[in-house]
PDB file of C-alpha atoms in Angstrom:
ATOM      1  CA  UNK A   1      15.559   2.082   8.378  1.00 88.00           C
ATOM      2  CA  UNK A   2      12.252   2.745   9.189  1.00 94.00           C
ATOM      3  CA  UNK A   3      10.505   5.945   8.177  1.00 96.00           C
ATOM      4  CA  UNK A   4       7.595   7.904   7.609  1.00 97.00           C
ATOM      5  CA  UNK A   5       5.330   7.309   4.366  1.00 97.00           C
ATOM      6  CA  UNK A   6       1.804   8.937   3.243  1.00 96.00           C
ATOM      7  CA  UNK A   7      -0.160   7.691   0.400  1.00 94.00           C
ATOM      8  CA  UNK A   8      -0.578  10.644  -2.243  1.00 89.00           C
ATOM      9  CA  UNK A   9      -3.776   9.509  -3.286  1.00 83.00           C
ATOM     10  CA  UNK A  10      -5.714  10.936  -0.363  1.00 85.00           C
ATOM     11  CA  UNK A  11      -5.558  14.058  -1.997  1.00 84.00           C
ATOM     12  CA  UNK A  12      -6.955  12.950  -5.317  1.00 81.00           C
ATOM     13  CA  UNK A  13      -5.035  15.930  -7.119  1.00 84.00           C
ATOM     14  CA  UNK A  14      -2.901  15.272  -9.996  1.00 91.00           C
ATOM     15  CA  UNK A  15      -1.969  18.529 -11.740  1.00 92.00           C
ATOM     16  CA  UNK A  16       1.390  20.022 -11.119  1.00 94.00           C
ATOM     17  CA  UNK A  17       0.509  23.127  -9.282  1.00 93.00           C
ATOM     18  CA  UNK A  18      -1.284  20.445  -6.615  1.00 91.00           C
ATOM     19  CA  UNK A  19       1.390  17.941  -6.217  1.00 94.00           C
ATOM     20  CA  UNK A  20       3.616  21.224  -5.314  1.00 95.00           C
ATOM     21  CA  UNK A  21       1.735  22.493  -2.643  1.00 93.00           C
ATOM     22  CA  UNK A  22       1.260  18.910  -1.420  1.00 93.00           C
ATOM     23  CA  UNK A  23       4.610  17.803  -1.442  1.00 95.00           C
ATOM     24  CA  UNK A  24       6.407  20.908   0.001  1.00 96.00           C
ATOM     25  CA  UNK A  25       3.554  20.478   3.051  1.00 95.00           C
ATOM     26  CA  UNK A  26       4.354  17.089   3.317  1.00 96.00           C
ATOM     27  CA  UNK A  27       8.193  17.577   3.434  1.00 96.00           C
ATOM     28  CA  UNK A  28       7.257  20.388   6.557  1.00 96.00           C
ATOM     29  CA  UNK A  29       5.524  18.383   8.290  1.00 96.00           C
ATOM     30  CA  UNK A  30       8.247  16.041   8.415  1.00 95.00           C
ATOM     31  CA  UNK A  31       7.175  13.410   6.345  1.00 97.00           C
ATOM     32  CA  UNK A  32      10.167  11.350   4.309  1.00 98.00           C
ATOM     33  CA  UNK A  33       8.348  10.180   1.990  1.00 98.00           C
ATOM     34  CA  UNK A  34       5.539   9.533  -0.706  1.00 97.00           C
ATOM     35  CA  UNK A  35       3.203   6.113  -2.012  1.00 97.00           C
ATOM     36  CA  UNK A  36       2.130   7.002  -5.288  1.00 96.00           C
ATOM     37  CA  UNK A  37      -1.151   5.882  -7.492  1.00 94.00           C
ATOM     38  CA  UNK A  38       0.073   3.569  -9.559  1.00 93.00           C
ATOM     39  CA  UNK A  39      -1.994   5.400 -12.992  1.00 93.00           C
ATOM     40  CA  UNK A  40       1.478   6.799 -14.548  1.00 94.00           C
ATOM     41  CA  UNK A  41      -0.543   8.866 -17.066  1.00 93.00           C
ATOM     42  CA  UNK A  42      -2.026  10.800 -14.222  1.00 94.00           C
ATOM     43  CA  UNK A  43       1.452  12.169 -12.973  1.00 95.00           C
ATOM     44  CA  UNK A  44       3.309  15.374 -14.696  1.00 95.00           C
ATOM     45  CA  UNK A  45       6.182  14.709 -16.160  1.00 92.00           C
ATOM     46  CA  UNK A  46       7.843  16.658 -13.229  1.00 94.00           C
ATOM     47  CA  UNK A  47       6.948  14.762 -10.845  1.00 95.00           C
ATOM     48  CA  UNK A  48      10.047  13.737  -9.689  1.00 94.00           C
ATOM     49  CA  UNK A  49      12.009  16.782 -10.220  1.00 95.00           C
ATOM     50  CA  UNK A  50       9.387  17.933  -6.941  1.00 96.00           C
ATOM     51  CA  UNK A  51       9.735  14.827  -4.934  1.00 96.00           C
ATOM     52  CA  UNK A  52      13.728  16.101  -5.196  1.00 96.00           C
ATOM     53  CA  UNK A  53      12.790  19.733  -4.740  1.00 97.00           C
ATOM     54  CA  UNK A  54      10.989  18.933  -1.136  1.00 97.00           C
ATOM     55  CA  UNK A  55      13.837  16.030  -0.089  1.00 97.00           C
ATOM     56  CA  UNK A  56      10.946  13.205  -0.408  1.00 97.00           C
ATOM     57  CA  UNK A  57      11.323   9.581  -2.244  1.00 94.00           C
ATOM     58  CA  UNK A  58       8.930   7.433  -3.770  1.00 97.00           C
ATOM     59  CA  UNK A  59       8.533   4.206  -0.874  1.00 97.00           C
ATOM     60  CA  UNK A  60       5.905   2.590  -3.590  1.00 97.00           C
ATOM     61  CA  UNK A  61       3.766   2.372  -6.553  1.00 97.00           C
ATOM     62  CA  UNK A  62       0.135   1.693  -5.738  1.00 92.00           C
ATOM     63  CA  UNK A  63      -1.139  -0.689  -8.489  1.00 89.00           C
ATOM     64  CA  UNK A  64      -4.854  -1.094  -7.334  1.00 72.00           C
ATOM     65  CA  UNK A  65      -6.980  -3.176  -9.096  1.00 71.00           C
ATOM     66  CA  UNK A  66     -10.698  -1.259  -8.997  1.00 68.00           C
ATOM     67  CA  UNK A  67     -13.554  -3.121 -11.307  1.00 66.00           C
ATOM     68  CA  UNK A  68     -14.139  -0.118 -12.882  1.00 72.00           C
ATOM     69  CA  UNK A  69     -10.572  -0.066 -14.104  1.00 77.00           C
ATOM     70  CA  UNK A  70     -10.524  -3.666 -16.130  1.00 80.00           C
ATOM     71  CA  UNK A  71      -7.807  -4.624 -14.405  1.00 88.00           C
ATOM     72  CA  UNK A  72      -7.803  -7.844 -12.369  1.00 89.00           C
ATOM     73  CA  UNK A  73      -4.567 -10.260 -11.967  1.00 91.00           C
ATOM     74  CA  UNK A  74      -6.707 -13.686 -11.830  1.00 89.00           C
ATOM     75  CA  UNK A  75      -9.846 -12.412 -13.658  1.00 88.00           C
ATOM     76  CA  UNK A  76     -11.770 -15.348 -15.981  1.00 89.00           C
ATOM     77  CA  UNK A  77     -10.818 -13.450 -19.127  1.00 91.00           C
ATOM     78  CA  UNK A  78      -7.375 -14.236 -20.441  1.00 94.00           C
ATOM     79  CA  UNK A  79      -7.653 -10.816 -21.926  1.00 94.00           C
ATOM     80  CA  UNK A  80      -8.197  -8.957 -18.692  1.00 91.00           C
ATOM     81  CA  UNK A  81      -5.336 -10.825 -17.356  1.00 93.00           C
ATOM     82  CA  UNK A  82      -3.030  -9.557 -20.053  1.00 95.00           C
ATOM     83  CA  UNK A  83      -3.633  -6.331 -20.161  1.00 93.00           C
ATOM     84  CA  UNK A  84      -3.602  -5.982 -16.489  1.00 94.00           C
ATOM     85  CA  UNK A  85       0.180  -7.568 -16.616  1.00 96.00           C
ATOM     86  CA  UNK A  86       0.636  -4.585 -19.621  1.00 96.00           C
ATOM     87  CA  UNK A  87      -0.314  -2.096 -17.015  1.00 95.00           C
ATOM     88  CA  UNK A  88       1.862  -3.410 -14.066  1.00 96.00           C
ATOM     89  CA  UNK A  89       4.968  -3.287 -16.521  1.00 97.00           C
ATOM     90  CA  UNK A  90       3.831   0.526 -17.064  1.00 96.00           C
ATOM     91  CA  UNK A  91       4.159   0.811 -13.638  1.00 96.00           C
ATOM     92  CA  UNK A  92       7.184  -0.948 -13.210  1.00 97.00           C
ATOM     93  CA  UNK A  93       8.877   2.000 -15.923  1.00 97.00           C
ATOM     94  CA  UNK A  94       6.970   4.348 -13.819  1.00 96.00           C
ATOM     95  CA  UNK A  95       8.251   3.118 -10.397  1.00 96.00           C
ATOM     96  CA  UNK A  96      12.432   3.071 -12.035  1.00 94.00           C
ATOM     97  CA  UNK A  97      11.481   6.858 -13.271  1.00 93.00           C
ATOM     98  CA  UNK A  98      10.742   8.131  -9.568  1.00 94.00           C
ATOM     99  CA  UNK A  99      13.607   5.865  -8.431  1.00 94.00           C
ATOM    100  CA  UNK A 100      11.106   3.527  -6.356  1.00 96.00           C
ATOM    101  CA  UNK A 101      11.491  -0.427  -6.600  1.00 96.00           C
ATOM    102  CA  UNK A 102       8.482  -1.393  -4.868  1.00 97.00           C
ATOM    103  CA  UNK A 103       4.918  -1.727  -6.711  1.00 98.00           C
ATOM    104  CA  UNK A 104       2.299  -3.122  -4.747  1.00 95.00           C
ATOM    105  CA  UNK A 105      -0.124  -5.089  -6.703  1.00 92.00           C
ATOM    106  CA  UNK A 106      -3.758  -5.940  -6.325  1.00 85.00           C
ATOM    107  CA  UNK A 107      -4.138  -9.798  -6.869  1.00 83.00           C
ATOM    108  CA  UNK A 108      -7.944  -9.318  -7.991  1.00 80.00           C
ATOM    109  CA  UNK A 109     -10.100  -6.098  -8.661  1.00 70.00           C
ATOM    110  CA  UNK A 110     -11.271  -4.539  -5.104  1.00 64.00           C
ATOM    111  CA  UNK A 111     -14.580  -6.178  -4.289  1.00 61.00           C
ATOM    112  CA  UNK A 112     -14.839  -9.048  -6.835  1.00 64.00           C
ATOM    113  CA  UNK A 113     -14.700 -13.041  -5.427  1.00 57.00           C
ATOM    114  CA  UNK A 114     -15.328 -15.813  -7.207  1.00 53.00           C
ATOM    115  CA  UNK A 115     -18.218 -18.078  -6.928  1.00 50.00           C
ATOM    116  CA  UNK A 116     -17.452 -21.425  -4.964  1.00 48.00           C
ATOM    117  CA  UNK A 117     -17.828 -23.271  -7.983  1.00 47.00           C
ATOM    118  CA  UNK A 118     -15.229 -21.940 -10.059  1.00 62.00           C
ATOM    119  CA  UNK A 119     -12.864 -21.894  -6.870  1.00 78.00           C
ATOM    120  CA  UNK A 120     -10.743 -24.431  -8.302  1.00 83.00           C
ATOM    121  CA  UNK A 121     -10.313 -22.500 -11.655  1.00 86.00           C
ATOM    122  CA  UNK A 122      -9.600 -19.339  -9.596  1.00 85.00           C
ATOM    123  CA  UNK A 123      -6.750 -20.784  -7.746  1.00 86.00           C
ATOM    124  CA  UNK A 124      -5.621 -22.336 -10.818  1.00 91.00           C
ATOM    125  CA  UNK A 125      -4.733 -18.218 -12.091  1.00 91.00           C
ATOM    126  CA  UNK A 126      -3.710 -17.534  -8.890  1.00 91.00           C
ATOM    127  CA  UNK A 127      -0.900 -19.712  -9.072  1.00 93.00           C
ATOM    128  CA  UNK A 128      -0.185 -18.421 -12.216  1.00 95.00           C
ATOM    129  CA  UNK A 129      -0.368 -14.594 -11.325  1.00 94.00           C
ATOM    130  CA  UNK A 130       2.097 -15.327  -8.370  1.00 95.00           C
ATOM    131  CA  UNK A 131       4.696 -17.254 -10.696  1.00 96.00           C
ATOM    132  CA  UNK A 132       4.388 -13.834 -13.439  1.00 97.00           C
ATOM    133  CA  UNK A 133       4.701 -11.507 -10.503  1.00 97.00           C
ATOM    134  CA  UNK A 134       8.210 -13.184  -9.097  1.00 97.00           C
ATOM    135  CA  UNK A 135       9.631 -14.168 -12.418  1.00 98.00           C
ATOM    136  CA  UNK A 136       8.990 -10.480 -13.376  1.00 98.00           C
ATOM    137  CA  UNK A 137      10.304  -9.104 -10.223  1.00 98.00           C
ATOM    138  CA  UNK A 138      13.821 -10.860 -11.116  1.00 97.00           C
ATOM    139  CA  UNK A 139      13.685  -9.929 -14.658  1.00 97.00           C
ATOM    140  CA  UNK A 140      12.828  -6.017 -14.118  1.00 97.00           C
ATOM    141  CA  UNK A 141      14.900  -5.814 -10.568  1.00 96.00           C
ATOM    142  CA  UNK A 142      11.820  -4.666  -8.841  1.00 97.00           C
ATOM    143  CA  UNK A 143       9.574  -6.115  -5.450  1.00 97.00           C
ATOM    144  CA  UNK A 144       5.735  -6.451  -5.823  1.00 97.00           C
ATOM    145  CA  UNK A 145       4.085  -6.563  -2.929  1.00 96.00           C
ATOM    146  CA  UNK A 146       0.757  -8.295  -2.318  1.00 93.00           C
ATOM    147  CA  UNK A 147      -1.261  -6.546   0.379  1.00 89.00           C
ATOM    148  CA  UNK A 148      -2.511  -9.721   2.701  1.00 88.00           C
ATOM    149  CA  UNK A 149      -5.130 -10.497   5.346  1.00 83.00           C
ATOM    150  CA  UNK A 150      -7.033  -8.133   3.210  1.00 80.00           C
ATOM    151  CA  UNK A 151     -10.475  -9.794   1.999  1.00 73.00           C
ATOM    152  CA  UNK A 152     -11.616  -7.038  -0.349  1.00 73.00           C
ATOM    153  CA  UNK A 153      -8.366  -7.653  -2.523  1.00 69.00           C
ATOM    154  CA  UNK A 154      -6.639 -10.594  -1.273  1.00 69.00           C
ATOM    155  CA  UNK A 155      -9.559 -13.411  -0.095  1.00 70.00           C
ATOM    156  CA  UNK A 156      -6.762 -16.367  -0.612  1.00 78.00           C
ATOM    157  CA  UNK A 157      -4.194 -15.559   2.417  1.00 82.00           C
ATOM    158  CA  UNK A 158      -6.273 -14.704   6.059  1.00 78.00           C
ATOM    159  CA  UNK A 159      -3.706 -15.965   8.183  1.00 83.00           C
ATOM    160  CA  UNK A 160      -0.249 -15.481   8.686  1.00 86.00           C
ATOM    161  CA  UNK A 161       1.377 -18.865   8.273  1.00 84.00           C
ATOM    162  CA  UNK A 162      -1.055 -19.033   5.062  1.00 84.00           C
ATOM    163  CA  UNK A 163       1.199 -16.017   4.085  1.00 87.00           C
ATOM    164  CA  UNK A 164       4.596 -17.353   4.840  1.00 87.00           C
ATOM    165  CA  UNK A 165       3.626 -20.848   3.403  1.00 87.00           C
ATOM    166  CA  UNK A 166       2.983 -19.587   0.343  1.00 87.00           C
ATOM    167  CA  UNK A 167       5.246 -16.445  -0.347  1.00 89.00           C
ATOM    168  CA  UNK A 168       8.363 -18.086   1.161  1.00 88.00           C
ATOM    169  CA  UNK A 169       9.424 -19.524  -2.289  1.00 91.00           C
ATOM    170  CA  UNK A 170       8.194 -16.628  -4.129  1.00 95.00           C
ATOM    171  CA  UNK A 171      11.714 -14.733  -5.053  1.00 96.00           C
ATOM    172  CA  UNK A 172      10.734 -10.712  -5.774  1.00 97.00           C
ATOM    173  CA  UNK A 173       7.383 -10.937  -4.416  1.00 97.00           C
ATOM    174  CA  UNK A 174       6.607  -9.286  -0.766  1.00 96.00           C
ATOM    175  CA  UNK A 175       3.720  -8.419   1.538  1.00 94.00           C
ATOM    176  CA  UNK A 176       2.092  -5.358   2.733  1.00 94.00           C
ATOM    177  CA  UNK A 177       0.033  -5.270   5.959  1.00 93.00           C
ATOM    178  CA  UNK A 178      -2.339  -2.871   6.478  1.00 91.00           C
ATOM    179  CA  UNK A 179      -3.844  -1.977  10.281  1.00 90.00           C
ATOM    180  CA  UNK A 180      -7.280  -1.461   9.408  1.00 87.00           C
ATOM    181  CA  UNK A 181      -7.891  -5.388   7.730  1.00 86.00           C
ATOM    182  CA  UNK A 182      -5.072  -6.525  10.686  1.00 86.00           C
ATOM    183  CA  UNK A 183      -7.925  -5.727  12.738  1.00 81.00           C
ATOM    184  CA  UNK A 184     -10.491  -7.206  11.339  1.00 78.00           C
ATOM    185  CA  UNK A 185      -8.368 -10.772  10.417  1.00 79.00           C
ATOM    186  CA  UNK A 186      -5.598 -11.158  12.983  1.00 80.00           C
ATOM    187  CA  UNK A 187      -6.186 -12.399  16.917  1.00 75.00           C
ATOM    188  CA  UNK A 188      -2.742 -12.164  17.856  1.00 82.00           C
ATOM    189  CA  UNK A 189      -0.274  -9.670  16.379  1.00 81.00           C
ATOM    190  CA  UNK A 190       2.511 -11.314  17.804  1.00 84.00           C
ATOM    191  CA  UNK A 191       1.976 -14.204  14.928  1.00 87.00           C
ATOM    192  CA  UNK A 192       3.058 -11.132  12.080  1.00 91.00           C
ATOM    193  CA  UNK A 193       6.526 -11.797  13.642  1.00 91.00           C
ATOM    194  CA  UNK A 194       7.748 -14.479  11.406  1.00 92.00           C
ATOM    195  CA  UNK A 195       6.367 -12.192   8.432  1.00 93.00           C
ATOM    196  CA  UNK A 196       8.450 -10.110   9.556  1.00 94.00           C
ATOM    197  CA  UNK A 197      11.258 -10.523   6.701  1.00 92.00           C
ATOM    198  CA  UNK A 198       8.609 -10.729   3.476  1.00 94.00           C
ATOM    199  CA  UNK A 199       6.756  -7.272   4.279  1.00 96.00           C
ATOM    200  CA  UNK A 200       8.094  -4.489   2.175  1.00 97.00           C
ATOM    201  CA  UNK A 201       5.218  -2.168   3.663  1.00 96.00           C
ATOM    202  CA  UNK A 202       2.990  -1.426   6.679  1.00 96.00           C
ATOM    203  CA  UNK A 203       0.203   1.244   6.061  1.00 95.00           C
ATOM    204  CA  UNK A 204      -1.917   2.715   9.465  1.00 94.00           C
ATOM    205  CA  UNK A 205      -4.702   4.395  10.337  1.00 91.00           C
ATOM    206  CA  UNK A 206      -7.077   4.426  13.823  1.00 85.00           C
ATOM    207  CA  UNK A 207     -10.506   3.096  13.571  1.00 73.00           C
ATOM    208  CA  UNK A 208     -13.037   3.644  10.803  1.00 77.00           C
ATOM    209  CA  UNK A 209      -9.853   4.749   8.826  1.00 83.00           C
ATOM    210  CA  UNK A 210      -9.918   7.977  11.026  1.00 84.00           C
ATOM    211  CA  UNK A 211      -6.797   9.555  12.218  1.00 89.00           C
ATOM    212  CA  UNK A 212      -4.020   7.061  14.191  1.00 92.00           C
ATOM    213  CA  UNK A 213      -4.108   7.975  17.246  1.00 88.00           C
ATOM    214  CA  UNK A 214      -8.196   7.451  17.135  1.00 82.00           C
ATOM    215  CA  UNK A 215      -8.815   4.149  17.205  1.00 76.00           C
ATOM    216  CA  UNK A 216      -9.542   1.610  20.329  1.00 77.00           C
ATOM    217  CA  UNK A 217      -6.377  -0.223  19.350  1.00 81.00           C
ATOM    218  CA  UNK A 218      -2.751   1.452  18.717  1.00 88.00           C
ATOM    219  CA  UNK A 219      -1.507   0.501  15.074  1.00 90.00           C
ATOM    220  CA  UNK A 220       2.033   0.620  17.181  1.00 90.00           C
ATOM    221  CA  UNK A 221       1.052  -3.041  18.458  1.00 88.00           C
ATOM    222  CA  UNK A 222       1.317  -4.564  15.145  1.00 89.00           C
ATOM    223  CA  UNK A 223       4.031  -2.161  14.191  1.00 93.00           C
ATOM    224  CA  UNK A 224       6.345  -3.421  16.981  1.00 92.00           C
ATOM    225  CA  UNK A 225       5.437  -7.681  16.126  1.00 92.00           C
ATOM    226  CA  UNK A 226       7.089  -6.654  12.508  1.00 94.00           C
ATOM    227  CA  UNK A 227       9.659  -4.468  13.682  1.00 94.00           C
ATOM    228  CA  UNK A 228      10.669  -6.992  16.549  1.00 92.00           C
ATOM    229  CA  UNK A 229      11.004  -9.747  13.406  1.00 93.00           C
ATOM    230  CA  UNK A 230      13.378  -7.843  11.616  1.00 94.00           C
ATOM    231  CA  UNK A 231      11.162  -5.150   9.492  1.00 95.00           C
ATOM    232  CA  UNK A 232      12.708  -2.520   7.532  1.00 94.00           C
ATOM    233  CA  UNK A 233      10.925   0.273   5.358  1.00 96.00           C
ATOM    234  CA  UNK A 234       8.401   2.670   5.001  1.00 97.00           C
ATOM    235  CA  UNK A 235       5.141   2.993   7.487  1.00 97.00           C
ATOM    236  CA  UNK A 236       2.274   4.700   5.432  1.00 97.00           C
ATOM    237  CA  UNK A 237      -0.211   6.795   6.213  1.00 96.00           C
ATOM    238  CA  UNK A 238      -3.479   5.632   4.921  1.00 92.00           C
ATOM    239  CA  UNK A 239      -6.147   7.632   6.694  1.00 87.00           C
ATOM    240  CA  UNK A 240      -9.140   9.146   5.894  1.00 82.00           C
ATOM    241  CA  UNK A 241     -11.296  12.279   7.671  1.00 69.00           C
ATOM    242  CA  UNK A 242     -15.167  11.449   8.418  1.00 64.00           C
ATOM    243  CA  UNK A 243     -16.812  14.097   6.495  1.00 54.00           C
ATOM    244  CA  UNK A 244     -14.320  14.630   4.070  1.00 49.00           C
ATOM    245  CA  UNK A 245     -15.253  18.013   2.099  1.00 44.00           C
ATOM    246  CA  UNK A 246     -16.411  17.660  -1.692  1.00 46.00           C
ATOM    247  CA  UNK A 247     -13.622  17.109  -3.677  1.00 47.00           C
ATOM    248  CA  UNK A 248     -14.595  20.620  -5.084  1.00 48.00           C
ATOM    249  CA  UNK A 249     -13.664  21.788  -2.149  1.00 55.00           C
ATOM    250  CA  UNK A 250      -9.714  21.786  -2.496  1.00 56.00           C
ATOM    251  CA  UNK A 251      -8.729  24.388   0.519  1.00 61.00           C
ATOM    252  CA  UNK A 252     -10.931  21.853   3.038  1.00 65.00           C
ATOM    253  CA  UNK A 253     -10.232  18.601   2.015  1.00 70.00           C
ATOM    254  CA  UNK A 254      -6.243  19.521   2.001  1.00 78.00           C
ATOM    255  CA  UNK A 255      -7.057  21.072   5.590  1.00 81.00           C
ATOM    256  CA  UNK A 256      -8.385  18.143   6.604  1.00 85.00           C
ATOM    257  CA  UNK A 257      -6.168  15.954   5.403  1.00 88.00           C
ATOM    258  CA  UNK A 258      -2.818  17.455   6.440  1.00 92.00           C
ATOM    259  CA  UNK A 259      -4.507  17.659   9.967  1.00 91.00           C
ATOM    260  CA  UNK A 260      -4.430  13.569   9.450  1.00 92.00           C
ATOM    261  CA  UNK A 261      -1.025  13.515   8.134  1.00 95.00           C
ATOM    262  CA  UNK A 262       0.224  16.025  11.451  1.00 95.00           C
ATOM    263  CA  UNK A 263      -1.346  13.731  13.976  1.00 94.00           C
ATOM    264  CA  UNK A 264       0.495  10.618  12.011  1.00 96.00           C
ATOM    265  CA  UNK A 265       3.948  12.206  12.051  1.00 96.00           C
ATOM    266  CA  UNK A 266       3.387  13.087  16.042  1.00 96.00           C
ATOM    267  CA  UNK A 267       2.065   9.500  16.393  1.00 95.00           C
ATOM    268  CA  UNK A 268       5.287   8.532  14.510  1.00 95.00           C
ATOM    269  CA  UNK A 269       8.160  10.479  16.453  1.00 95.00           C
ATOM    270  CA  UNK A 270       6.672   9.515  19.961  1.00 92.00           C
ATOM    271  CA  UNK A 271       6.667   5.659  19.017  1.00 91.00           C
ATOM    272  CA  UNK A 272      10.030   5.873  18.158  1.00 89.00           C
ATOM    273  CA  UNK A 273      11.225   8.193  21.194  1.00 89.00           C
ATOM    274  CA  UNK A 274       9.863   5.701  23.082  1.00 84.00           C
ATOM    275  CA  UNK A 275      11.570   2.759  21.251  1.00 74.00           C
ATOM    276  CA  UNK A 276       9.181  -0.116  19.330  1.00 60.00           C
ATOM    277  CA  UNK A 277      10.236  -2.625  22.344  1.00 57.00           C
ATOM    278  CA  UNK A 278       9.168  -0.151  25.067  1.00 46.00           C
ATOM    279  CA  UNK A 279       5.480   0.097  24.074  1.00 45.00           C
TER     280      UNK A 279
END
């Protein structure tokens, strides 16, 4: 099945009286369902009584890795490693408590690349970050999923056979592919095809990270490559407005936002009324 995902953290509201009004919109607006941050501590125990309330499911845990967090899967410091495997395990008990099974992981903190000389080193813990992530995917009975072709959190895999090389004897661990790096990185979308079976998650937005039907290029193009291999699963929303009110200002930013989120799920329904192989 394929279906309609947005990522909760556009809103950047937490508190329980929020995540109502947000979900209950979403669920109107005939969204299926939700991508949450993966910071457990931020959520309300309720949480998932709501995402049951409005008829909406958890398609994945959002484990970014942000410098300003200390987390970073491949980071020099043995110690940063360790206690950024400590917080994927949280997530992992978050992700079984919303009934989810798919974390997506940041290999290295957002922004941060090694310097050329310690590139052997680097790749050394990279190895070693991808062996913890699939042996703990068959322990725990969960999927990571690496988001790809993505220099700002992935700088190891810019090309697709690089990606299916490497992840093809990786039990438990998957791939996300998200439009805005696709086109930055990728010439042909056709060659996402044979990727097709690894992705767990496709995320869209139009250009500048505007609304999807903005952009110069349909995100439906690279859609239909990974649906025409064989994908199955959630297609997430992750847009945001230019000129996005203050985050003070809660009654514009939502506007704005769920004006994002109506154009997605209109972009959505006509792509499939018109079937992936007729576009």
């Amino acid at each position: 099945m394929i279906y309609k995902s947005v990522c909760h953290h556009l809103f950047n509201a937490f508190d329980i009286d929020s995540i109502r009004h947000i979900f209950a919109n979403l669920s109107g607006m005939r969204i299926d369902a939700v991508e949450l941050l993966g910071e457990p501590s931020w959520y309300p125990s309720d949480t998932c009584q709501v995402l049951r309330d409005n008829g909406l499911y958890v398609s994945s845990i959002t484990a970014a890795a942000r410098r300003n967090t200390g987390r970073d899967l491949i980071h020099p410091s043995s110690k940063t490693r360790q206690l950024t495997r400590e917080h994927l395990l949280r997530c992992v008990d978050f992700a079984r408590g919303v009934d989810c099974n798919n974390v997506g992981v940041s290999l290295t903190a957002v922004g941060r690349f090694c310097r050329d000389e310690d590139s052997e080193a680097e790749l050394k813990r990279l190895e070693g970050a991808l062996e913890w992530l699939s042996v703990t995917a068959g322990r725990e009975g969960v999927i990571f999923s690496i988001e790809v072709l993505n220099r700002f959190s992935a700088p190891y895999f810019n090309d697709p056979s690089e990606v299916l090389a490497r992840f093809s004897d990786l039990p438990g661990v998957m791939i996300t592919f998200d439009s805005f790096h696709l086109l930055t990185e990728l010439r042909n979308f056709q060659d996402l095809r044979a990727c097709a079976s690894r992705t767990a998650n496709i995320q869209v937005s139009g250009g500048a990270r505007g609304s999807v039907s903005s952009g110069i290029v349909d995100p439906a193009l690279f859609v239909n490559a990974l649906v025409a291999g064989g994908f199955h699963g959630p297609v997430t929303l992750e847009a945001f407005p230019v000129g996005t009110a203050p985050f003070t200002d809660v009654i514009g930013r939502d506007h704005q936002i769920f004006t994002l989120v109506e154009d997605y799920a209109n972009w959505f329904d006509e792509w499939q009324k018109r079937g992936w192989d007729q576009r």
